[in-house]
Every structure is written in structure tokens, then in C-alpha cells.
CSV table of C-alpha atoms in Angstrom, one decimal:
chain,number,residue,atom,x,y,z
L,1,MET,CA,-323.4,-71.2,19.2
L,2,SER,CA,-321.7,-72.5,22.3
L,3,GLU,CA,-320.1,-75.5,20.3
L,4,SER,CA,-318.2,-73.3,17.8
L,5,PRO,CA,-315.1,-72.5,20.0
L,6,GLN,CA,-314.7,-76.2,20.8
L,7,LYS,CA,-314.6,-77.0,17.1
L,8,ASP,CA,-312.0,-74.3,16.3
L,9,GLU,CA,-309.7,-75.3,19.2
L,10,PRO,CA,-308.1,-78.4,17.5
L,11,VAL,CA,-307.5,-76.4,14.3
L,12,GLU,CA,-305.6,-73.7,16.3
L,13,LYS,CA,-303.6,-76.4,18.1
L,14,LYS,CA,-302.6,-77.9,14.7
L,15,GLU,CA,-301.5,-74.6,13.3
L,16,SER,CA,-299.6,-73.9,16.5
L,17,VAL,CA,-297.8,-77.3,16.2
L,18,LYS,CA,-297.0,-76.6,12.5
L,19,SER,CA,-295.6,-73.2,13.4
L,20,LEU,CA,-293.4,-74.7,16.1
L,21,GLU,CA,-292.2,-77.5,13.7
L,22,SER,CA,-291.5,-74.9,11.0
L,23,LYS,CA,-289.5,-72.7,13.5
L,24,PHE,CA,-287.6,-75.8,14.7
L,25,LEU,CA,-286.7,-76.9,11.2
L,26,THR,CA,-285.7,-73.4,10.2
L,27,ARG,CA,-283.5,-73.1,13.3
L,28,THR,CA,-282.0,-76.5,12.7
L,29,ARG,CA,-281.4,-75.8,9.1
L,30,THR,CA,-279.8,-72.5,10.0
L,31,ILE,CA,-277.5,-74.1,12.7
L,32,ILE,CA,-276.5,-76.7,10.2
L,33,ALA,CA,-275.7,-74.1,7.6
L,34,ILE,CA,-273.7,-72.1,10.1
L,35,ILE,CA,-271.7,-75.2,11.0
L,36,ILE,CA,-271.0,-76.1,7.4
L,37,PHE,CA,-270.0,-72.6,6.5
L,38,SER,CA,-267.8,-72.4,9.6
L,39,SER,CA,-266.2,-75.7,8.6
L,40,ILE,CA,-265.6,-74.4,5.1
L,41,LEU,CA,-264.1,-71.2,6.4
L,42,LEU,CA,-262.0,-72.6,9.2
L,43,LEU,CA,-261.0,-76.0,7.7
L,44,GLY,CA,-262.0,-76.3,4.0
L,45,ILE,CA,-260.4,-73.1,2.7
L,46,PRO,CA,-257.1,-73.5,4.6
L,47,LEU,CA,-257.0,-77.1,3.5
L,48,PHE,CA,-257.6,-76.2,-0.1
L,49,ILE,CA,-254.9,-73.5,0.0
L,50,SER,CA,-252.4,-75.8,1.7
L,51,THR,CA,-253.0,-78.6,-0.8
L,52,THR,CA,-253.0,-76.4,-3.9
L,53,THR,CA,-250.3,-73.8,-3.0
L,54,ILE,CA,-247.0,-74.4,-4.8
L,55,HIS,CA,-244.0,-73.7,-2.7
L,56,ARG,CA,-241.4,-71.7,-4.6
L,57,ALA,CA,-238.2,-71.0,-2.7
L,58,ASN,CA,-236.4,-67.7,-3.5
L,59,LEU,CA,-233.4,-68.5,-5.7
L,60,PRO,CA,-230.4,-66.1,-5.8
L,61,ILE,CA,-231.1,-64.9,-9.3
L,62,ASP,CA,-228.9,-61.8,-9.2
L,63,GLU,CA,-225.9,-63.7,-7.8
L,64,ILE,CA,-226.2,-66.3,-10.5
L,65,ASN,CA,-226.5,-63.7,-13.3
L,66,GLN,CA,-223.6,-61.7,-12.0
L,67,LEU,CA,-221.1,-64.6,-12.1
L,68,ASN,CA,-218.8,-64.3,-15.1
L,69,PRO,CA,-215.9,-66.9,-15.1
L,70,ALA,CA,-214.4,-65.3,-18.2
L,71,SER,CA,-213.5,-62.2,-16.3
L,72,GLN,CA,-213.1,-63.7,-12.8
L,73,LEU,CA,-211.0,-66.7,-13.6
L,74,GLN,CA,-207.2,-66.0,-14.0
L,75,PHE,CA,-204.8,-68.9,-14.3
L,76,GLN,CA,-201.2,-67.8,-13.6
L,77,ILE,CA,-198.8,-70.6,-14.3
L,78,PRO,CA,-195.7,-70.3,-12.1
L,79,VAL,CA,-192.4,-70.7,-14.0
L,80,TYR,CA,-189.0,-70.6,-12.3
L,81,LEU,CA,-186.1,-69.8,-14.6
L,82,THR,CA,-182.5,-70.8,-13.9
L,83,GLY,CA,-179.4,-70.8,-16.1
L,84,ASP,CA,-175.9,-72.1,-16.1
L,85,GLU,CA,-173.1,-69.7,-15.2
L,86,GLY,CA,-172.5,-67.2,-17.8
L,87,ILE,CA,-176.0,-67.3,-19.3
L,88,THR,CA,-177.8,-64.0,-18.7
L,89,GLY,CA,-180.2,-61.7,-20.4
L,90,PHE,CA,-183.4,-63.7,-19.9
L,91,GLY,CA,-186.4,-63.5,-17.5
L,92,ASN,CA,-188.4,-60.6,-19.1
L,93,GLN,CA,-192.0,-61.1,-18.1
L,94,ASP,CA,-193.2,-58.7,-20.9
L,95,VAL,CA,-191.8,-61.1,-23.6
L,96,TYR,CA,-193.9,-64.0,-22.3
L,97,ASN,CA,-197.0,-61.8,-22.1
L,98,GLN,CA,-196.5,-60.5,-25.6
L,99,GLN,CA,-195.8,-63.9,-27.1
L,100,LEU,CA,-198.9,-65.3,-25.6
L,101,LYS,CA,-201.0,-62.4,-26.8
L,102,THR,CA,-199.6,-62.9,-30.3
L,103,ARG,CA,-200.5,-66.6,-30.4
L,104,TYR,CA,-203.8,-66.5,-28.5
L,105,PRO,CA,-205.3,-63.0,-28.8
L,106,ASN,CA,-208.7,-64.0,-27.4
L,107,LEU,CA,-207.4,-65.8,-24.3
L,108,ASN,CA,-207.6,-63.7,-21.2
L,109,ILE,CA,-207.8,-66.2,-18.4
L,110,TRP,CA,-204.3,-67.8,-18.7
L,111,SER,CA,-200.8,-66.4,-18.4
L,112,ILE,CA,-197.2,-67.3,-17.5
L,113,LYS,CA,-195.9,-65.8,-14.2
L,114,LEU,CA,-192.2,-65.8,-13.7
L,115,VAL,CA,-191.3,-66.6,-10.0
L,116,ASN,CA,-188.1,-66.4,-8.0
L,117,GLU,CA,-188.4,-69.6,-6.0
L,118,GLU,CA,-188.5,-73.3,-6.8
L,119,THR,CA,-191.3,-75.4,-5.4
L,120,PRO,CA,-192.9,-78.7,-6.4
L,121,GLU,CA,-195.8,-76.8,-7.8
L,122,ASN,CA,-193.7,-74.6,-10.0
L,123,TYR,CA,-192.4,-75.4,-13.5
L,124,HIS,CA,-188.6,-75.2,-13.6
L,125,VAL,CA,-186.9,-74.2,-16.8
L,126,ASN,CA,-183.2,-74.7,-16.7
L,127,VAL,CA,-181.2,-73.0,-19.4
L,128,LYS,CA,-177.9,-74.5,-20.7
L,129,SER,CA,-175.5,-73.5,-23.5
L,130,GLY,CA,-174.8,-75.8,-26.4
L,131,ALA,CA,-174.1,-76.0,-30.1
L,132,GLU,CA,-177.7,-76.4,-31.1
L,133,SER,CA,-181.0,-75.2,-29.6
L,134,SER,CA,-183.2,-78.0,-28.1
L,135,TYR,CA,-185.2,-78.9,-25.1
L,136,GLU,CA,-186.1,-82.0,-23.0
L,137,VAL,CA,-189.0,-82.5,-20.6
L,138,SER,CA,-188.3,-84.6,-17.5
L,139,LEU,CA,-190.6,-87.6,-17.0
L,140,TYR,CA,-190.4,-87.4,-13.2
L,141,ASP,CA,-190.9,-83.7,-12.2
L,142,LYS,CA,-191.8,-80.4,-13.8
L,143,GLN,CA,-188.3,-79.6,-15.0
L,144,ILE,CA,-187.6,-78.6,-18.6
L,145,ASP,CA,-184.0,-78.5,-19.7
L,146,VAL,CA,-183.5,-75.9,-22.5
L,147,VAL,CA,-180.3,-75.8,-24.6
L,148,VAL,CA,-179.5,-72.5,-26.3
L,149,THR,CA,-176.8,-71.1,-28.5
L,150,LYS,CA,-175.1,-67.7,-28.1
L,151,ASP,CA,-177.4,-66.3,-30.8
L,152,THR,CA,-180.6,-67.6,-29.3
L,153,LYS,CA,-183.1,-65.1,-28.0
L,154,ILE,CA,-183.7,-67.0,-24.8
L,155,ASP,CA,-187.0,-65.6,-23.6
L,156,GLU,CA,-188.6,-65.9,-27.0
L,157,TYR,CA,-187.3,-69.5,-27.4
L,158,ILE,CA,-188.5,-70.6,-24.0
L,159,SER,CA,-191.9,-69.0,-24.6
L,160,SER,CA,-192.2,-70.8,-27.9
L,161,ILE,CA,-191.4,-74.1,-26.1
L,162,LEU,CA,-194.0,-73.4,-23.4
L,163,TYR,CA,-196.8,-72.1,-25.8
L,164,ASP,CA,-196.2,-74.3,-28.8
L,165,ALA,CA,-195.4,-77.6,-27.1
L,166,ILE,CA,-195.8,-77.9,-23.3
L,167,PHE,CA,-199.1,-76.1,-23.0
L,168,LYS,CA,-200.3,-76.1,-26.6
L,169,TYR,CA,-203.3,-78.5,-26.2
L,170,GLU,CA,-204.4,-76.7,-23.0
L,171,LEU,CA,-204.2,-73.3,-24.6
L,172,GLU,CA,-206.0,-74.3,-27.8
L,173,ASN,CA,-208.7,-76.0,-25.8
L,174,LEU,CA,-209.2,-72.9,-23.6
L,175,GLU,CA,-209.4,-70.5,-26.5
L,176,SER,CA,-211.5,-72.6,-28.9
L,177,ASN,CA,-213.5,-74.6,-26.3
L,178,ILE,CA,-212.6,-77.9,-28.0
L,179,HIS,CA,-214.3,-80.9,-26.6
L,180,SER,CA,-212.7,-84.3,-26.9
L,181,THR,CA,-214.7,-87.0,-28.6
L,182,ILE,CA,-212.6,-89.7,-27.0
L,183,ALA,CA,-212.9,-88.7,-23.3
L,184,PHE,CA,-215.8,-89.6,-21.0
L,185,PRO,CA,-218.0,-86.8,-19.8
L,186,TYR,CA,-216.8,-85.6,-16.4
L,187,SER,CA,-217.8,-87.7,-13.4
L,188,SER,CA,-216.6,-87.6,-9.8
L,189,LYS,CA,-216.6,-91.4,-9.7
L,190,PHE,CA,-215.5,-94.1,-12.3
L,191,ASN,CA,-215.5,-97.8,-12.4
L,192,ILE,CA,-212.5,-99.5,-14.0
L,193,VAL,CA,-213.0,-103.1,-15.1
L,194,PHE,CA,-210.0,-105.2,-16.2
L,195,SER,CA,-211.3,-108.1,-18.3
L,196,LEU,CA,-209.3,-111.1,-19.6
L,197,LEU,CA,-211.1,-112.7,-22.5
L,198,VAL,CA,-209.8,-116.2,-23.3
L,199,GLU,CA,-210.7,-117.4,-26.7
L,200,ASN,CA,-210.9,-121.1,-25.7
L,201,GLY,CA,-211.9,-122.8,-22.5
L,202,ILE,CA,-208.5,-123.8,-21.1
L,203,GLN,CA,-208.0,-122.8,-17.4
L,204,THR,CA,-206.1,-119.5,-17.2
L,205,ASN,CA,-204.6,-117.8,-14.1
L,206,TRP,CA,-203.5,-114.2,-14.3
L,207,GLU,CA,-201.6,-112.1,-11.7
L,208,ILE,CA,-203.9,-109.1,-12.1
L,209,ASP,CA,-203.8,-108.1,-8.4
L,210,GLN,CA,-200.1,-107.5,-8.6
L,211,ALA,CA,-200.5,-105.6,-11.9
L,212,ILE,CA,-203.3,-103.4,-10.3
L,213,GLU,CA,-201.1,-102.5,-7.4
L,214,LYS,CA,-198.5,-101.1,-9.8
L,215,PHE,CA,-201.4,-99.3,-11.6
L,216,LYS,CA,-202.8,-97.6,-8.5
L,217,PRO,CA,-200.1,-94.8,-8.2
L,218,LEU,CA,-201.4,-93.5,-11.5
L,219,LEU,CA,-205.0,-93.5,-10.2
L,220,ASN,CA,-203.9,-91.8,-7.0
L,221,SER,CA,-202.6,-88.9,-9.0
L,222,PHE,CA,-206.2,-88.3,-10.1
L,223,ASN,CA,-207.5,-88.2,-6.6
L,224,HIS,CA,-208.4,-84.5,-6.8
L,225,ILE,CA,-210.3,-85.2,-10.1
L,226,ALA,CA,-212.2,-88.4,-9.5
L,227,ASN,CA,-212.4,-91.6,-7.4
L,228,PHE,CA,-212.0,-95.0,-9.0
L,229,SER,CA,-213.2,-98.4,-8.0
L,230,ILE,CA,-211.5,-101.4,-9.6
L,231,THR,CA,-212.8,-104.9,-10.5
L,232,SER,CA,-211.5,-107.7,-12.7
L,233,GLN,CA,-213.0,-110.7,-14.4
L,234,ILE,CA,-212.1,-113.7,-16.7
L,235,GLN,CA,-214.4,-114.9,-19.5
L,236,TYR,CA,-213.8,-118.1,-21.5
L,237,TYR,CA,-214.9,-119.0,-25.0
L,238,SER,CA,-214.7,-115.4,-26.1
L,239,LYS,CA,-214.9,-115.9,-29.8
L,240,LEU,CA,-214.3,-113.0,-32.2
L,241,SER,CA,-217.2,-112.0,-34.4
L,242,LYS,CA,-214.9,-112.2,-37.5
L,243,LYS,CA,-212.1,-114.7,-38.2
L,244,TYR,CA,-208.7,-113.2,-38.5
L,245,GLN,CA,-206.4,-113.7,-41.5
L,246,LYS,CA,-203.5,-116.2,-41.3
L,247,SER,CA,-200.1,-115.7,-42.8
L,248,GLU,CA,-197.0,-117.8,-42.5
L,249,THR,CA,-195.9,-116.4,-39.2
L,250,THR,CA,-198.8,-114.4,-37.8
L,251,TYR,CA,-202.6,-114.0,-37.6
L,252,LYS,CA,-203.6,-110.5,-38.7
L,253,LEU,CA,-206.5,-108.2,-37.9
L,254,SER,CA,-207.0,-105.4,-40.3
L,255,GLU,CA,-208.1,-101.9,-39.2
L,256,THR,CA,-211.5,-102.4,-40.7
L,257,ASP,CA,-212.1,-105.3,-38.3
L,258,LEU,CA,-211.5,-103.2,-35.2
L,259,PRO,CA,-215.0,-101.6,-35.0
L,260,THR,CA,-216.5,-105.1,-34.7
L,261,PHE,CA,-213.7,-106.7,-32.6
L,262,VAL,CA,-215.6,-106.4,-29.3
L,263,ASN,CA,-218.4,-108.9,-29.5
L,264,PHE,CA,-221.0,-107.0,-27.4
L,265,GLU,CA,-223.7,-109.6,-28.2
L,266,ASN,CA,-221.9,-112.6,-26.7
L,267,TRP,CA,-219.4,-111.1,-24.3
L,268,SER,CA,-220.8,-110.1,-20.9
L,269,LEU,CA,-219.3,-106.7,-20.6
L,270,GLU,CA,-222.4,-104.8,-19.5
L,271,ASN,CA,-222.1,-102.7,-16.3
L,272,TYR,CA,-225.3,-101.3,-14.8
L,273,ASP,CA,-223.7,-99.0,-12.2
L,274,ILE,CA,-224.9,-95.4,-12.2
L,275,ASN,CA,-221.3,-94.3,-12.5
L,276,PRO,CA,-219.5,-94.6,-15.9
L,277,THR,CA,-217.3,-97.6,-16.5
L,278,ILE,CA,-213.9,-97.6,-18.1
L,279,ASN,CA,-213.3,-101.0,-19.7
L,280,PHE,CA,-209.7,-102.3,-20.2
L,281,LEU,CA,-209.9,-105.5,-22.2
L,282,ILE,CA,-207.1,-108.0,-22.6
L,283,TYR,CA,-207.7,-110.6,-25.4
L,284,PHE,CA,-205.9,-113.9,-25.1
L,285,PRO,CA,-206.2,-115.6,-28.5
L,286,GLU,CA,-206.1,-119.3,-29.1
L,287,SER,CA,-203.2,-118.9,-31.4
L,288,ASN,CA,-201.0,-118.6,-28.4
L,289,TYR,CA,-201.2,-122.4,-28.1
L,290,GLU,CA,-199.7,-122.6,-31.6
L,291,GLY,CA,-197.0,-120.1,-30.9
L,292,ILE,CA,-198.3,-117.7,-33.6
L,293,PRO,CA,-199.1,-114.1,-32.5
L,294,LEU,CA,-202.3,-112.3,-33.3
L,295,ILE,CA,-201.3,-108.9,-34.7
L,296,ILE,CA,-203.3,-105.7,-35.4
L,297,GLU,CA,-202.1,-104.1,-38.6
L,298,ASN,CA,-200.5,-100.6,-38.5
L,299,THR,CA,-200.1,-100.5,-34.7
L,300,SER,CA,-196.9,-100.6,-32.7
L,301,THR,CA,-198.6,-101.5,-29.4
L,302,ASN,CA,-201.1,-104.2,-30.7
L,303,SER,CA,-203.9,-102.3,-29.1
L,304,PHE,CA,-206.6,-99.7,-29.9
L,305,LEU,CA,-208.9,-97.3,-28.1
L,306,ILE,CA,-212.7,-97.2,-28.2
L,307,PRO,CA,-213.9,-93.6,-27.5
L,308,GLN,CA,-215.9,-93.2,-24.2
L,309,TRP,CA,-215.7,-96.9,-23.6
L,310,GLY,CA,-212.2,-98.1,-22.9
L,311,GLY,CA,-209.1,-99.8,-24.4
L,312,VAL,CA,-208.3,-103.2,-25.9
L,313,ALA,CA,-205.0,-104.9,-26.0
L,314,ILE,CA,-204.0,-108.4,-27.4
L,315,LEU,CA,-201.7,-110.5,-25.3
L,316,ASN,CA,-199.4,-112.8,-27.2
L,317,LYS,CA,-197.1,-115.2,-25.3
L,318,ASP,CA,-193.5,-115.4,-26.4
L,319,LYS,CA,-193.5,-119.2,-26.4
L,320,PRO,CA,-196.1,-121.8,-27.3
L,321,ILE,CA,-198.3,-123.1,-24.4
L,322,LEU,CA,-199.1,-126.7,-23.6
L,323,GLN,CA,-202.9,-127.2,-23.9
L,324,ASP,CA,-203.2,-129.8,-21.2
L,325,THR,CA,-201.9,-127.4,-18.5
L,326,THR,CA,-203.2,-124.3,-16.7
L,327,THR,CA,-202.1,-121.2,-18.5
L,328,GLN,CA,-200.2,-118.7,-16.3
L,329,ILE,CA,-200.2,-115.0,-17.1
L,330,THR,CA,-197.7,-113.3,-14.8
L,331,SER,CA,-197.6,-109.6,-13.7
L,332,ARG,CA,-194.5,-109.3,-16.0
L,333,ASP,CA,-196.6,-110.4,-19.0
L,334,LEU,CA,-199.2,-107.8,-18.0
L,335,GLU,CA,-196.7,-104.9,-17.4
L,336,PRO,CA,-196.5,-103.6,-21.0
L,337,ILE,CA,-200.2,-103.9,-21.4
L,338,MET,CA,-200.9,-102.0,-18.2
L,339,ASN,CA,-198.5,-99.2,-19.5
L,340,ILE,CA,-200.7,-99.1,-22.6
L,341,PHE,CA,-203.8,-98.8,-20.5
L,342,ALA,CA,-202.2,-96.1,-18.5
L,343,SER,CA,-201.7,-94.0,-21.7
L,344,GLN,CA,-205.2,-94.8,-22.8
L,345,LEU,CA,-206.6,-93.7,-19.4
L,346,TYR,CA,-205.2,-90.2,-19.9
L,347,GLN,CA,-207.0,-89.9,-23.2
L,348,LEU,CA,-210.3,-91.3,-21.8
L,349,LEU,CA,-210.2,-88.7,-19.0
L,350,GLY,CA,-209.5,-85.8,-21.4
L,351,VAL,CA,-205.7,-85.5,-21.8
L,352,GLU,CA,-204.8,-85.8,-25.4
L,353,SER,CA,-201.8,-87.7,-26.6
L,354,LEU,CA,-200.4,-84.4,-28.0
L,355,THR,CA,-199.4,-83.3,-24.5
L,356,PRO,CA,-195.9,-84.1,-23.0
L,357,LYS,CA,-195.5,-87.6,-21.6
L,358,ASN,CA,-194.8,-86.1,-18.2
L,359,PRO,CA,-197.6,-87.3,-15.9
L,360,GLN,CA,-197.5,-84.2,-13.7
L,361,ILE,CA,-197.8,-81.8,-16.6
L,362,ARG,CA,-200.6,-83.8,-18.2
L,363,ILE,CA,-202.6,-83.9,-14.9
L,364,ASP,CA,-202.0,-80.2,-14.3
L,365,SER,CA,-203.4,-79.3,-17.7
L,366,LEU,CA,-206.3,-81.6,-17.2
L,367,SER,CA,-207.1,-80.0,-13.8
L,368,ARG,CA,-207.1,-76.5,-15.2
L,369,LEU,CA,-209.3,-77.6,-18.2
L,370,LEU,CA,-211.7,-79.3,-15.8
L,371,ILE,CA,-212.0,-76.2,-13.6
L,372,VAL,CA,-213.1,-74.1,-16.5
L,373,SER,CA,-215.4,-76.8,-17.8
L,374,ASN,CA,-217.0,-77.6,-14.4
L,375,ILE,CA,-217.6,-74.0,-13.6
L,376,LYS,CA,-219.2,-73.4,-17.0
L,377,LYS,CA,-221.4,-76.5,-16.7
L,378,SER,CA,-222.4,-75.5,-13.2
L,379,LEU,CA,-223.5,-72.0,-14.3
L,380,ASP,CA,-225.3,-73.5,-17.3
L,381,ASN,CA,-227.2,-75.8,-15.0
L,382,LEU,CA,-228.1,-72.9,-12.6
L,383,LYS,CA,-229.2,-70.6,-15.4
L,384,SER,CA,-231.3,-73.4,-16.9
L,385,LEU,CA,-232.9,-73.8,-13.6
L,386,LEU,CA,-233.8,-70.1,-13.5
L,387,LYS,CA,-235.2,-70.3,-17.0
L,388,LEU,CA,-237.3,-73.3,-16.1
L,389,ALA,CA,-238.6,-71.5,-12.9
L,390,ASN,CA,-239.5,-68.4,-14.9
L,391,THR,CA,-241.1,-70.3,-17.8
L,392,LEU,CA,-243.2,-72.6,-15.6
L,393,ASN,CA,-244.8,-70.5,-12.9
L,394,GLU,CA,-246.7,-73.6,-11.6
L,395,ILE,CA,-243.5,-75.6,-10.9
L,396,THR,CA,-242.6,-76.1,-7.3
L,397,ILE,CA,-239.1,-75.1,-6.1
L,398,PRO,CA,-238.4,-76.9,-2.9
L,399,GLU,CA,-236.0,-75.7,-0.2
L,400,GLU,CA,-233.6,-78.6,-1.1
L,401,THR,CA,-233.2,-77.0,-4.5
L,402,LYS,CA,-232.3,-73.6,-3.0
L,403,LEU,CA,-229.8,-75.3,-0.6
L,404,SER,CA,-228.1,-77.0,-3.5
L,405,VAL,CA,-228.0,-73.8,-5.5
L,406,ASP,CA,-226.5,-71.9,-2.6
L,407,THR,CA,-223.9,-74.6,-2.1
L,408,SER,CA,-223.0,-74.7,-5.8
L,409,LEU,CA,-222.5,-70.9,-5.8
L,410,ILE,CA,-220.3,-71.1,-2.7
L,411,GLU,CA,-218.1,-73.8,-4.4
L,412,ILE,CA,-217.9,-71.8,-7.6
L,413,ASN,CA,-216.7,-68.7,-5.8
L,414,GLN,CA,-214.3,-70.8,-3.7
L,415,ALA,CA,-212.9,-72.4,-6.9
L,416,ILE,CA,-212.3,-68.9,-8.4
L,417,GLU,CA,-210.5,-67.8,-5.3
L,418,LEU,CA,-208.3,-70.9,-5.2
L,419,VAL,CA,-207.4,-70.4,-8.9
L,420,LYS,CA,-206.3,-66.8,-8.1
L,421,SER,CA,-204.0,-68.2,-5.3
L,422,GLY,CA,-202.6,-70.9,-7.6
L,423,ARG,CA,-204.0,-73.8,-5.8
L,424,PHE,CA,-205.3,-75.6,-8.8
L,425,LYS,CA,-205.9,-79.1,-7.3
L,426,LEU,CA,-208.1,-77.7,-4.6
L,427,ALA,CA,-209.9,-75.6,-7.2
L,428,THR,CA,-210.6,-78.7,-9.2
L,429,VAL,CA,-212.2,-80.3,-6.1
L,430,SER,CA,-214.4,-77.2,-5.5
L,431,SER,CA,-215.4,-76.9,-9.2
L,432,SER,CA,-216.3,-80.6,-9.2
L,433,GLN,CA,-218.5,-80.2,-6.1
L,434,ALA,CA,-220.1,-77.2,-7.7
L,435,LEU,CA,-221.1,-79.3,-10.7
L,436,ILE,CA,-222.5,-82.0,-8.5
L,437,ASP,CA,-224.5,-79.5,-6.5
L,438,SER,CA,-225.8,-77.8,-9.6
L,439,GLU,CA,-227.0,-81.1,-11.1
L,440,ARG,CA,-228.6,-82.0,-7.8
L,441,ALA,CA,-230.4,-78.7,-7.8
L,442,PHE,CA,-231.7,-79.1,-11.3
L,443,PHE,CA,-232.8,-82.7,-10.9
L,444,GLU,CA,-234.1,-82.5,-7.3
L,445,LYS,CA,-236.6,-85.3,-7.0
L,446,LYS,CA,-239.3,-83.3,-5.3
L,447,MET,CA,-239.2,-80.8,-8.2
L,448,VAL,CA,-239.1,-83.5,-10.9
L,449,GLN,CA,-242.0,-85.4,-9.4
L,450,GLN,CA,-244.2,-82.3,-9.4
L,451,ALA,CA,-242.7,-80.7,-12.4
L,452,TYR,CA,-245.9,-79.1,-13.6
L,453,PHE,CA,-249.2,-78.8,-11.7
L,454,PRO,CA,-251.5,-76.5,-13.8
L,455,ASN,CA,-254.9,-75.1,-12.7
L,456,GLU,CA,-256.7,-77.6,-14.9
L,457,HIS,CA,-255.3,-80.4,-12.7
L,458,LYS,CA,-256.6,-78.7,-9.6
L,459,LEU,CA,-260.0,-78.4,-11.1
L,460,ALA,CA,-260.0,-82.1,-12.1
L,461,VAL,CA,-259.0,-83.1,-8.6
L,462,PHE,CA,-261.4,-81.0,-6.6
L,463,LEU,CA,-264.5,-80.8,-8.9
L,464,PRO,CA,-265.8,-84.3,-7.9
L,465,LEU,CA,-265.8,-83.0,-4.3
L,466,LEU,CA,-266.9,-79.4,-4.8
L,467,GLY,CA,-269.7,-80.4,-7.2
L,468,PRO,CA,-271.9,-82.4,-4.8
L,469,VAL,CA,-271.0,-80.4,-1.7
L,470,GLY,CA,-271.5,-77.1,-3.6
L,471,SER,CA,-274.9,-78.1,-4.9
L,472,ILE,CA,-276.1,-79.1,-1.4
L,473,LEU,CA,-274.9,-75.8,0.0
L,474,LEU,CA,-276.5,-73.8,-2.8
L,475,PHE,CA,-279.9,-75.4,-2.3
L,476,GLY,CA,-279.6,-75.0,1.5
L,477,ILE,CA,-278.8,-71.3,1.1
L,478,LEU,CA,-281.8,-70.8,-1.3
L,479,LYS,CA,-284.1,-72.6,1.1
L,480,LEU,CA,-282.9,-70.4,4.0
L,481,ILE,CA,-283.4,-67.3,1.9
L,482,SER,CA,-286.9,-68.5,0.9
L,483,ASP,CA,-287.8,-69.1,4.6
L,484,PHE,CA,-286.4,-65.7,5.6
L,485,LYS,CA,-288.6,-64.0,2.9
L,486,GLN,CA,-291.6,-66.0,4.1
L,487,LYS,CA,-291.2,-64.9,7.7
L,488,ARG,CA,-291.0,-61.3,6.7
L,489,LYS,CA,-294.2,-61.6,4.7
L,490,GLU,CA,-295.9,-63.2,7.7
L,491,LYS,CA,-294.8,-60.5,10.0
L,492,LYS,CA,-296.1,-57.8,7.7
L,493,LYS,CA,-299.5,-59.6,7.6
L,494,GLN,CA,-299.6,-59.8,11.4
L,495,GLU,CA,-298.8,-56.1,11.7
């Protein structure tokens, strides 16, 4: 009987050790679970939120929707009227308003404003008496000389000149929103490339630098519209894709040959700059060495225009050239061709040939048309951005986009105010900047790179991580619950 307690003692010790081990494991498991849960709460969830939350800057929706250029823009063209001694009875503002309304009933943003002072910005109409009614537009300033007879209704006649000739293209464009198929889309920067294409391989020198210097004043007049960079090049062995027809005194190119005149396959005319390139191409045919000109049929300038690309002119020398000497093309040879390119440049930038030849009047009309076009395009870009943001709730809208939108709106409002005060050149600059900012907002790289990040993508990214970790946590929790229930049962038994 005395040996029995000694036999039970090792058993009790083993049970005690097991109990201690069980408590230690349970405590350790609990501590680990607490650490893991704390890490998830303090690190995992914030990290998950920060990596999956899409930042959407607040865009000025109301301000964009409230802008209405059709009601806020108002172009008032200042016209100063003078007349020779004895000519009276003109200068009635109501006549000009009524004549405009009759011709363009849907045009509400443009009008003539008669002023009492002469400035470089104002149009000056000088009325003279004569035997027959006529008018002449100066090539050097904004003066229009009008000749009237004693029976002429002066205000009606002047208004017909202004509306049916001077500003006709501008008014038709504003009312009907006509878009030129010849002109380049608007850009604040253009490259101009003058290319001399020599049909054979004989060395040729051309005084293009002197010719460009004479061309620059024209480009300077467009400074408020766009900036231009100029380069030049010579290419030899520039053969035409088709042979021209030969007659007794000339070589001829028919109009049907013009679409294939430029040999894009063999002539290196590509330009990979991000800004659009205006090409002015001078073709120097081999027939110059024979003293026979190459002529384009049905053209007086021996040139033609390629819409949204550039202009082409053929240079024929007056006298035969010796083939064993270097050919010299002087600035005087280039002068008539550069004048052709100047006229073509107007068309390529959006000024139709129907407008008066006066450069200032042409550029003024282009400026006003660009203001309307740029503001409209800017608002279209901003409204498209709002539509995109409303349609794709998962798209990010970075702060850079909001900044560009705000800047574009500021420039639009500034352009509208400048138009009201008659400062059209500055308004053109502001409207151009508004367009640039609106495009920058719409094509912001941070928004484009993460254009759409749906919930399915989040699941695909995090499931490989959440699956294994989640299963371990789940089994750990189940084990803790099981241990907790087991302890409660043991306590009840002991009680």
C-alpha cells in the first residue's frame, strides 16, 4: 500500500508538464495572433487603403458648365470714318447694325463700332467724291478709300463694302462655323522647311538665308498666333515619279500629274518633330540646262498648294546653264517664289484667298477666328474631361489635371475680357494658352497611365497575398477558439 503514491507521482508530474506546455503554447499562439492582428490593423489596412484609393481632385464643374462664349464674346470692330470737304450725311451707327442683321441674322458676337479717333488698331474709311462709286484697300495699313457719287447712300455703301468684301470670309466663318480643309489644325509652334530639290546631281548653291531674312517680317506678324522655326535643305537626284510632256518650247505638267508630283517614296521629306511642319518645296528641273522651262498647266504662278502639308513651286532660270559649273540661285531668283510661299502660308494658317490682300486685315480676321475656335476647343476639352470623370468613377484625377483646368479657365475668362476691350492680339495669346492648358489637362500622363483601375484588378493584385495569409489567420483563429472552449470545459469539470 505504501508504494502506490510513489508510482502515481511521475504521472502527475507528466500531466503537470503537459498542462504547462499547453498553457505556454496557448499564450504564445495568442500573443502571435495579437501581433498579427495589430499589424493588420495598424499597417495592413492603411497600406491597403493607400495603395487602392484613387485620388480624384475636385474639378470646377459649375464654372465650366456656366461658360458660354456665344453670349459672353463680343467683337466690336472699330471703324473711323472721314470724308472730304463737302461730304456729309454719313456715320449713322444704326445703319451698320441693321445691314449686319439683315445679312447675318444669327451672328450675335460681331459688330462694327464707329469711333471718333484714328489709331493703328482702327480701320480707317476715307470717303471721297467721284463720278463712279468704287473702293480701294491699302496694302500697307488699314485704310479703305471709298469713292461715292452724289446719289450714293454712303453708310449703306460703306457697310456693303465691309460686310460683302472686307470681312465677308470672317463673318461667314463665324456664322456657319466653316472649317478650312487647307489649313493646318491650330498649333502654337510650327516648323517651316524650305527644300530645294535638284533633278540632277550638279552642284547648286542658293542664297536661301538672304531670302529667309526677307520672309521673316511676315512670320513676325504672326507672333501672337504661333512661333516658327525655320530650316532649309538641298536634295539632289530628285526625280519626278512621272515624266513630263515635251512641246517645242516647254515641258508641261498637267493638273492630273500634280497629286503625284511630290515623290514621298524617294524624297526625304519626313519630319518627326512633335510640332506640325509646313513644307515649302522649290523644284529645280534638269530642263534648266537646256533653256526650256517646266510649266504647270493652267497656273499663272507655276506653283500649287498641298492642303495641310505645304506649297510647291517650280524654278525656271531665264537663261541656259552650263553643266560643268556650279549652279547659282540668287535671292533675286528666289524672291517671286518666296512671295508665292507667303500667300500660301496665309492659306495654310487659315486665311482664305478670298480675304483682301492687305496683310494686317488678313491677320486681324485670322486672330478673331482663332479666338473663337480656341475657346470653343478649350471648352470642348474641359467638358470631355468632366464627362470622362463622371463616366469612369475609377479613373484617377491628379492635382496636376485640376491645376491645368483652373489655368485654362483663367485664360478663357481673360481672353473674353480682352475681346471686350478690343485687344484682339492679346486675346489670341490667352485663347491659345487656354487651349494648350485644356489639352494638357485632358492628356495628363498620370491620368492616362492609370486611366482605369477597376475592382477586379485590385482583387487580382491582392488575392495571391490575401489568400495564404488569410487562410493562416483563419486556422489560427479557429484554433484559439477551440482552445478557449476547451479551457472553459476544464474549468467547469474542476468546479
